[in-house]
PDB file of C-alpha atoms in Angstrom:
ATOM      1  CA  UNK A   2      22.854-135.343 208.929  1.00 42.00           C
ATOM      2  CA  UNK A   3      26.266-134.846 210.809  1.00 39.00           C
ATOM      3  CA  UNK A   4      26.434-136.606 214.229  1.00 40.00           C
ATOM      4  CA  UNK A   5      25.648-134.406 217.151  1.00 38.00           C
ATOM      5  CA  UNK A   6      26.951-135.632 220.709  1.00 33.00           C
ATOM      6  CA  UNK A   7      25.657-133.569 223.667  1.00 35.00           C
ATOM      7  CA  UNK A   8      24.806-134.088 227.148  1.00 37.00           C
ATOM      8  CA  UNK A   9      22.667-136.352 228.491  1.00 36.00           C
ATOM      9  CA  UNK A  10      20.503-137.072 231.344  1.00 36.00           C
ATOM     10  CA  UNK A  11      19.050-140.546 232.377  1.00 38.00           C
ATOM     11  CA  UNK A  12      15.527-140.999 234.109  1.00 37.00           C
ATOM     12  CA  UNK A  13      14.862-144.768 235.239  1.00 33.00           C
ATOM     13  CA  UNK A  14      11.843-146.472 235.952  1.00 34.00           C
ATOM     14  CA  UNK A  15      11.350-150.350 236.818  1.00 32.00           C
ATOM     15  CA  UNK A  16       9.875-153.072 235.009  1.00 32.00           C
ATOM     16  CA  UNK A  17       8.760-152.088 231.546  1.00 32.00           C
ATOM     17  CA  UNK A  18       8.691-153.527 228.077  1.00 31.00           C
ATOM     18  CA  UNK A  19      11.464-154.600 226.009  1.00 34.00           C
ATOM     19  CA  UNK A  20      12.971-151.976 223.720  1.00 34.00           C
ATOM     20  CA  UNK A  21      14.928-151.676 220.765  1.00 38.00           C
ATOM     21  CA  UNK A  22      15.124-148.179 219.224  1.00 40.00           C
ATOM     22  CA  UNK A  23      17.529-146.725 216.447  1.00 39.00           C
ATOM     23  CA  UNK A  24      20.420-145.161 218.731  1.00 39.00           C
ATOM     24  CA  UNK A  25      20.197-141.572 217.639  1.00 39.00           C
ATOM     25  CA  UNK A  26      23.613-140.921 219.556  1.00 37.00           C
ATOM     26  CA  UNK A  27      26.893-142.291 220.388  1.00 38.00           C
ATOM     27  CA  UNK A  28      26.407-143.025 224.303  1.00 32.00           C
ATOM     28  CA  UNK A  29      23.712-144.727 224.022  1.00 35.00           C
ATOM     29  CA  UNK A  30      25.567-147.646 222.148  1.00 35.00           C
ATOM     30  CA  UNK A  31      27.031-148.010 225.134  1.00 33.00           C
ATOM     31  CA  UNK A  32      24.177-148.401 227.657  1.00 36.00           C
ATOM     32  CA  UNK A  33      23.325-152.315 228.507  1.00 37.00           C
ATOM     33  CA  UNK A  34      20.627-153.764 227.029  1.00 38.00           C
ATOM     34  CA  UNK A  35      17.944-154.282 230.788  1.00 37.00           C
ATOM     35  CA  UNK A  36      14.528-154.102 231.683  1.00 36.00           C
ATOM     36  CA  UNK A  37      14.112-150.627 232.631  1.00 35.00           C
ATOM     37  CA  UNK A  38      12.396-147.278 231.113  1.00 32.00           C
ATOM     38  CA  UNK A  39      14.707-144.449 230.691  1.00 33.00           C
ATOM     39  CA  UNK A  40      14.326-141.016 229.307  1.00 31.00           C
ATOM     40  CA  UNK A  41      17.456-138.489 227.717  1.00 31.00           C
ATOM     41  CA  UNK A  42      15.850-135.167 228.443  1.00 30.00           C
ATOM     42  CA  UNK A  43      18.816-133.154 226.053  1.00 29.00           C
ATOM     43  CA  UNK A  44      18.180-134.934 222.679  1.00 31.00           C
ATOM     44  CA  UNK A  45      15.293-137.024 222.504  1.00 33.00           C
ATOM     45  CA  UNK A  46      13.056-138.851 224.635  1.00 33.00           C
ATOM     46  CA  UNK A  47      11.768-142.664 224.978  1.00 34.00           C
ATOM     47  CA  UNK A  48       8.927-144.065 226.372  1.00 31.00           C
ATOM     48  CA  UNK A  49       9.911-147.516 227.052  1.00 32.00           C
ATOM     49  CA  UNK A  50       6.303-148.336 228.478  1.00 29.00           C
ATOM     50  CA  UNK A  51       4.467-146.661 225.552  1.00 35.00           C
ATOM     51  CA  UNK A  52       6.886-147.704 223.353  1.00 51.00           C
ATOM     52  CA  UNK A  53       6.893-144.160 221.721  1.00 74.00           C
ATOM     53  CA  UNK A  54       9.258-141.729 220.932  1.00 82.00           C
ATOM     54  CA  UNK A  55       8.681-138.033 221.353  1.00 86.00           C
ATOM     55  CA  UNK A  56      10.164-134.733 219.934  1.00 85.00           C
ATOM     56  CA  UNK A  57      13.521-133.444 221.312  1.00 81.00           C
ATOM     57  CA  UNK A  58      12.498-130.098 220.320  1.00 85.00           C
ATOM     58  CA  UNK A  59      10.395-127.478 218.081  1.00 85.00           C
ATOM     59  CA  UNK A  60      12.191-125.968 215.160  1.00 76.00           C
ATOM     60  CA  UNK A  61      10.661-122.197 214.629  1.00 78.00           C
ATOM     61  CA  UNK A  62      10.169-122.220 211.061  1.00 72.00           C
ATOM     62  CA  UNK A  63      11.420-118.606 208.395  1.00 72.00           C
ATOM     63  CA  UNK A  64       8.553-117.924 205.700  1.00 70.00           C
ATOM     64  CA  UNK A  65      11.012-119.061 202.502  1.00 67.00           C
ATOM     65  CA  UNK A  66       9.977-120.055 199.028  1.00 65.00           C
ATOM     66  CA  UNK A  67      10.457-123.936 198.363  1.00 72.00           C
ATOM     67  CA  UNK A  68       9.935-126.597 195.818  1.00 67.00           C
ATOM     68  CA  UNK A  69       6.201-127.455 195.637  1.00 67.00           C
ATOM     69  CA  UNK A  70       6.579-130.326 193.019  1.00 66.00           C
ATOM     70  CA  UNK A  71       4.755-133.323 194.496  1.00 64.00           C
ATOM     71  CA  UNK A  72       2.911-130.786 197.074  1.00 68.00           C
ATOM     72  CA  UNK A  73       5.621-130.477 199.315  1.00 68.00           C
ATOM     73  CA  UNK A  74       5.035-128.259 201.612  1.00 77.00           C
ATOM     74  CA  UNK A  75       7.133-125.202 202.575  1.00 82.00           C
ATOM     75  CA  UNK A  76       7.994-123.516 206.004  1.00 77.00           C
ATOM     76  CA  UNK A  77       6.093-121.162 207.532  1.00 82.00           C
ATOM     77  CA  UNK A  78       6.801-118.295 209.801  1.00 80.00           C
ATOM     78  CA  UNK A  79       6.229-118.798 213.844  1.00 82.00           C
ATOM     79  CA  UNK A  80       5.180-122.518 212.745  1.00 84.00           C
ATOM     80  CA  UNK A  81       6.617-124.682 215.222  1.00 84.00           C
ATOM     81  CA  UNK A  82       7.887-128.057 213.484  1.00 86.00           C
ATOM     82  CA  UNK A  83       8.636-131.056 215.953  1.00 87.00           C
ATOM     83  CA  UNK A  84      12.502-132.549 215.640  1.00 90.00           C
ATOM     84  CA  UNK A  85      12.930-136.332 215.678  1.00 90.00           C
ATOM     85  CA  UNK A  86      16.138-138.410 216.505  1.00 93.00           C
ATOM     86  CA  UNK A  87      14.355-141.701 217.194  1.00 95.00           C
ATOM     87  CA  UNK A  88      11.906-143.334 215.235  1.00 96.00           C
ATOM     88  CA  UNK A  89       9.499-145.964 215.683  1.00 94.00           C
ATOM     89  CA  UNK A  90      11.120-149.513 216.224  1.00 94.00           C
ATOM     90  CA  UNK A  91      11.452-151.778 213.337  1.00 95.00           C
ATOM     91  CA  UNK A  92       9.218-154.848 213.146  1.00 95.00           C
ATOM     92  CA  UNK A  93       8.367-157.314 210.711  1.00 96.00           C
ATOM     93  CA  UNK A  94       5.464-155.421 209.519  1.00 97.00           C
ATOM     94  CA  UNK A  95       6.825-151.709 210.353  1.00 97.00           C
ATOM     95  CA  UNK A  96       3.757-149.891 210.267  1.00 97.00           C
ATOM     96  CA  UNK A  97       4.978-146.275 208.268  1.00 98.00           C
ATOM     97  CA  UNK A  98       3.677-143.226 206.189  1.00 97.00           C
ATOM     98  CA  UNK A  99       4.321-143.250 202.363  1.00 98.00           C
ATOM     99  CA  UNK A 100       5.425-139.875 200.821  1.00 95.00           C
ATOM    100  CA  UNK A 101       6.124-138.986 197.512  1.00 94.00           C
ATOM    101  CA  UNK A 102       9.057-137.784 196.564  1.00 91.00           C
ATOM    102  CA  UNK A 103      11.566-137.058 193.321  1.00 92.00           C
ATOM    103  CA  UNK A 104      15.101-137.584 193.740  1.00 94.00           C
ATOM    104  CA  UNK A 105      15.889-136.348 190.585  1.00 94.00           C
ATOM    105  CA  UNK A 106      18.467-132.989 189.747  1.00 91.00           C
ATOM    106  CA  UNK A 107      15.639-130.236 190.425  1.00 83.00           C
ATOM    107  CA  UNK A 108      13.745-132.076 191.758  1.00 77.00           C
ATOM    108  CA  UNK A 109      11.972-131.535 195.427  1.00 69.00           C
ATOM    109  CA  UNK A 110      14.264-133.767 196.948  1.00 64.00           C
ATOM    110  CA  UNK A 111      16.970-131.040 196.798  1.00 70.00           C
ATOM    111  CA  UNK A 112      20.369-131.817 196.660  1.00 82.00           C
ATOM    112  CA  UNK A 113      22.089-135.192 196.251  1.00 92.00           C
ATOM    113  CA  UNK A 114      21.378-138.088 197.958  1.00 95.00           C
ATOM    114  CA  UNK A 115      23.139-138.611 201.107  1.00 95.00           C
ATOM    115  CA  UNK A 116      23.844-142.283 200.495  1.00 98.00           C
ATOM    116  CA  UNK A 117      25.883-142.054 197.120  1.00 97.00           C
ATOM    117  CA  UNK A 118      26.064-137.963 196.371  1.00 96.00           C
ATOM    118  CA  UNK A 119      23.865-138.986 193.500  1.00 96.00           C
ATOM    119  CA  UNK A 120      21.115-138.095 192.130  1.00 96.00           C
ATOM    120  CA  UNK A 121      18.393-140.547 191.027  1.00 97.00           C
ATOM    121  CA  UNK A 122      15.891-140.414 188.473  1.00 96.00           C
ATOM    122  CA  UNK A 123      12.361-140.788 189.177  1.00 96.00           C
ATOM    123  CA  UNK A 124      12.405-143.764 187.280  1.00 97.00           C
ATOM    124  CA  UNK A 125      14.267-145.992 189.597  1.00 98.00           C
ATOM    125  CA  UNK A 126      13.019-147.454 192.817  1.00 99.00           C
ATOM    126  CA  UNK A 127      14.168-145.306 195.489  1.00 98.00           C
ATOM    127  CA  UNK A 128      13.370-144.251 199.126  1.00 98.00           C
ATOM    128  CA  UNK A 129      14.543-141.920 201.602  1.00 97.00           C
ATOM    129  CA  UNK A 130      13.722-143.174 205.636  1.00 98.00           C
ATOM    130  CA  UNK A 131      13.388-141.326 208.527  1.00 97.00           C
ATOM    131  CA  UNK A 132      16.080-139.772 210.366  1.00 96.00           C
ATOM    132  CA  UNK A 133      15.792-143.048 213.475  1.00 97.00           C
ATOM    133  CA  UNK A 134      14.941-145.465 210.628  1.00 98.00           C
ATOM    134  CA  UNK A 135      18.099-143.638 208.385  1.00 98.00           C
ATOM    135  CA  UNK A 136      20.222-144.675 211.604  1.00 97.00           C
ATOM    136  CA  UNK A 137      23.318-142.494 210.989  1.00 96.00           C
ATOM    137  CA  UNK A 138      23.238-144.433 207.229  1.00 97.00           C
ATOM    138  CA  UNK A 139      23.168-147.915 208.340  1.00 98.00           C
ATOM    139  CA  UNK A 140      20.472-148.556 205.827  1.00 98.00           C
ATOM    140  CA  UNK A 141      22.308-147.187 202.832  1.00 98.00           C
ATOM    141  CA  UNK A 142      22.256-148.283 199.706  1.00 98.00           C
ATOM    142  CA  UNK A 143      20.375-151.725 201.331  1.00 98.00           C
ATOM    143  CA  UNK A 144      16.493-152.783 199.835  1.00 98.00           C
ATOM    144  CA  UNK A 145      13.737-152.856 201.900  1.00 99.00           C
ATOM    145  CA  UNK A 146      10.338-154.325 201.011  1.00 99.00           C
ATOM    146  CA  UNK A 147       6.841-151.712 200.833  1.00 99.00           C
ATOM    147  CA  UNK A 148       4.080-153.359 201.150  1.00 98.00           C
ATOM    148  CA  UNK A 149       0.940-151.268 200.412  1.00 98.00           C
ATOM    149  CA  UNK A 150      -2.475-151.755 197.962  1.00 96.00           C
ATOM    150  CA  UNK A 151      -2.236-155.465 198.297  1.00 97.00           C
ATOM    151  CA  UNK A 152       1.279-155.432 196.815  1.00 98.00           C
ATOM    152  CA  UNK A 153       5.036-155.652 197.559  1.00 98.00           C
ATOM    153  CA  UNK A 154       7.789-154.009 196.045  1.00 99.00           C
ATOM    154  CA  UNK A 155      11.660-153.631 196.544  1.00 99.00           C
ATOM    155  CA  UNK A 156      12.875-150.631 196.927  1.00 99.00           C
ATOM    156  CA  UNK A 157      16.496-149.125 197.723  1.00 99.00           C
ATOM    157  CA  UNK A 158      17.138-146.717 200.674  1.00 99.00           C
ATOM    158  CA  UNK A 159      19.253-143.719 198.711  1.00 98.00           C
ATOM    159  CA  UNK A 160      18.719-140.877 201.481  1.00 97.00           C
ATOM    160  CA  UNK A 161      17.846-139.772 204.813  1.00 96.00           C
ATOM    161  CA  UNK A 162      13.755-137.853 205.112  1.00 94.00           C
ATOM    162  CA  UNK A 163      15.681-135.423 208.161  1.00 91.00           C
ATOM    163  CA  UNK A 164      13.432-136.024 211.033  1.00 92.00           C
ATOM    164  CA  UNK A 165      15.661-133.440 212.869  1.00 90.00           C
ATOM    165  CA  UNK A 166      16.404-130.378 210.893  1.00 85.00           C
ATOM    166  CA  UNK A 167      14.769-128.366 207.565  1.00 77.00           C
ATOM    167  CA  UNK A 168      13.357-124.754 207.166  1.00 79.00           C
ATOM    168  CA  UNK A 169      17.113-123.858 205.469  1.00 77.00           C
ATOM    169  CA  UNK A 170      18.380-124.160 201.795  1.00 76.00           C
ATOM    170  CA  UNK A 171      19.876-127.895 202.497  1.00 72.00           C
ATOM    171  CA  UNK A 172      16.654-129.373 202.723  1.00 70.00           C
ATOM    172  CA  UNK A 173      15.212-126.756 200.148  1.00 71.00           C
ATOM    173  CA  UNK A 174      13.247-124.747 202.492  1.00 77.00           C
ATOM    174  CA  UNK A 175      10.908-127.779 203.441  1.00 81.00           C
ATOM    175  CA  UNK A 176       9.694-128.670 207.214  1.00 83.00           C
ATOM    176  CA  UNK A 177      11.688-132.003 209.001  1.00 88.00           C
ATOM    177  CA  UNK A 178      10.196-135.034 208.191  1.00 90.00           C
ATOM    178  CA  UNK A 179       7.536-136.945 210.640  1.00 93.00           C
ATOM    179  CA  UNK A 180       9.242-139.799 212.278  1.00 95.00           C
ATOM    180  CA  UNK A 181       8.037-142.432 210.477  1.00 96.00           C
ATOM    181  CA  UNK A 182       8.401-142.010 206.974  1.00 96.00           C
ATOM    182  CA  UNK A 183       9.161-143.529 203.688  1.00 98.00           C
ATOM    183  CA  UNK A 184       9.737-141.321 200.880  1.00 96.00           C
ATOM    184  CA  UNK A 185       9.480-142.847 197.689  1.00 97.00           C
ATOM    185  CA  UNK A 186      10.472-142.109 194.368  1.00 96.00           C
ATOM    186  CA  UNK A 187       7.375-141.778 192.123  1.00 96.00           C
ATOM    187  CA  UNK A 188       8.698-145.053 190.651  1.00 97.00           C
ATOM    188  CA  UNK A 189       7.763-146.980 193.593  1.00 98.00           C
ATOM    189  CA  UNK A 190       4.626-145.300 193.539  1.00 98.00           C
ATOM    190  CA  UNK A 191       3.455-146.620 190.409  1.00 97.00           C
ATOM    191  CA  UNK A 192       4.908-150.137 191.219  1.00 98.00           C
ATOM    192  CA  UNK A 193       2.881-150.415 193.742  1.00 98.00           C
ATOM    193  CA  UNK A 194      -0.103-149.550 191.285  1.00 97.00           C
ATOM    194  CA  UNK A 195      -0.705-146.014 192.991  1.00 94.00           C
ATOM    195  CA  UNK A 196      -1.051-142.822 190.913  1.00 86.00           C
ATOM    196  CA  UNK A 197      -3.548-139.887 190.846  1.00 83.00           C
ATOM    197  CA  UNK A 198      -5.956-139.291 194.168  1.00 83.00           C
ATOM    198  CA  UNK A 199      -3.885-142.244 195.647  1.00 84.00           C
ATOM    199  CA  UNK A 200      -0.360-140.076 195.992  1.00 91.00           C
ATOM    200  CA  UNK A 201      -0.058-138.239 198.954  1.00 86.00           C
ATOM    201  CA  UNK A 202       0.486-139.509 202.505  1.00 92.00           C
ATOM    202  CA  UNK A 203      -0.610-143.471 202.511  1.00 96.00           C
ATOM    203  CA  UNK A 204       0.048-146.098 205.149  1.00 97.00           C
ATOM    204  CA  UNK A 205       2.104-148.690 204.694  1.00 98.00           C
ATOM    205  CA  UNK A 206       4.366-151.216 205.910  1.00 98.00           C
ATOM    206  CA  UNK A 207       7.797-151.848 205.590  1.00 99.00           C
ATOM    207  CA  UNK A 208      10.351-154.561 206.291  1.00 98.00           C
ATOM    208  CA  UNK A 209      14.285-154.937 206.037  1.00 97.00           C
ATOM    209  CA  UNK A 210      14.863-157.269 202.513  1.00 94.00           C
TER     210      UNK A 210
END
């Protein structure tokens, strides 16, 4: 996803909990680290108190023919799809959504990865994160542990699951991603001991290797 700088507006309250969010724009970098609430009403909003992050926006989805390998689903006409620029902060034990998902040329992952401009077969342990988690490809080409059905696997971050954009022919006609997803190759999957009824959306957690 190409970086998108706009406008933004700043709502303060006093006295809430710390926070540490993935910066999903340049200005924030900039903003000192305090103990205050604050909201940016043009591109996505915080709740420092909840410790939540919300939708920017709805993205009106175009009925469109997609890949429906894995059951991914495709767009759907008047279906309003939430956008995502932040994610959920990273912990130890970052509590996520497993997807399934095949990297591979033809695949329903689309095109390339963003990481390398490769693609990977579904034989090798790959993941896409969401677009907060992604962080403007911070996280590329680094491993990060999945811990799910009592076990742990490595796994290396190849792509970005866009939390922002989709319904269009670079993401293969496919909603945005939720905001807190890991989408693993169906390598992973089966690492982790996970096949049949288990593959679909399963919760995990996650933690930087």
């Amino acid at each position: 996803m190409k970086d998108r700088y706009t406008p933004i507006s700043l709502e303060f309250s006093e006295r809430c909990s710390a926070f540490s969010p993935i910066q999903p724009i340049g200005i924030v970098n900039y903003l000192p680290h305090s103990n205050v609430s604050f909201k940016i009403s043009s591109s996505v909003r915080y709740s420092l108190h909840s410790g939540q992050c919300k939708p920017s926006e709805y993205l009106k989805g175009l009925t469109h023919g997609c890949n429906t390998e894995n059951d991914s689903s495709c767009c759907k006409a008047g279906e309003e799809y939430p956008q995502y620029y932040c994610s959920p902060p990273i912990t130890a034990e970052t509590h996520a959504t497993m997807t399934i998902n095949s990297f591979a040329k033809g695949g329903d992952g689309g095109g390339p990865s963003e990481c390398d401009g490769r693609y990977h077969s579904d034989d090798e342990m790959v993941v896409a994160l969401s677009t907060g988690w992604y962080n403007h490809g911070s996280r590329c080409l680094k491993k990060i542990r999945i811990h799910a059905n009592g076990k742990t696997v490595l796994a290396k971050v190849v792509d970005e699951c866009d939390s922002v954009y989709g319904c269009d022919a670079d993401h293969d006609y496919q909603p945005p991603c939720a905001n807190d997803i890991v989408d693993a190759s169906p390598a992973v999957w089966s690492a982790l001991g996970m096949d049949g009824d288990d593959i679909g959306d399963y919760h995990i957690t996650w933690s930087e290797a």
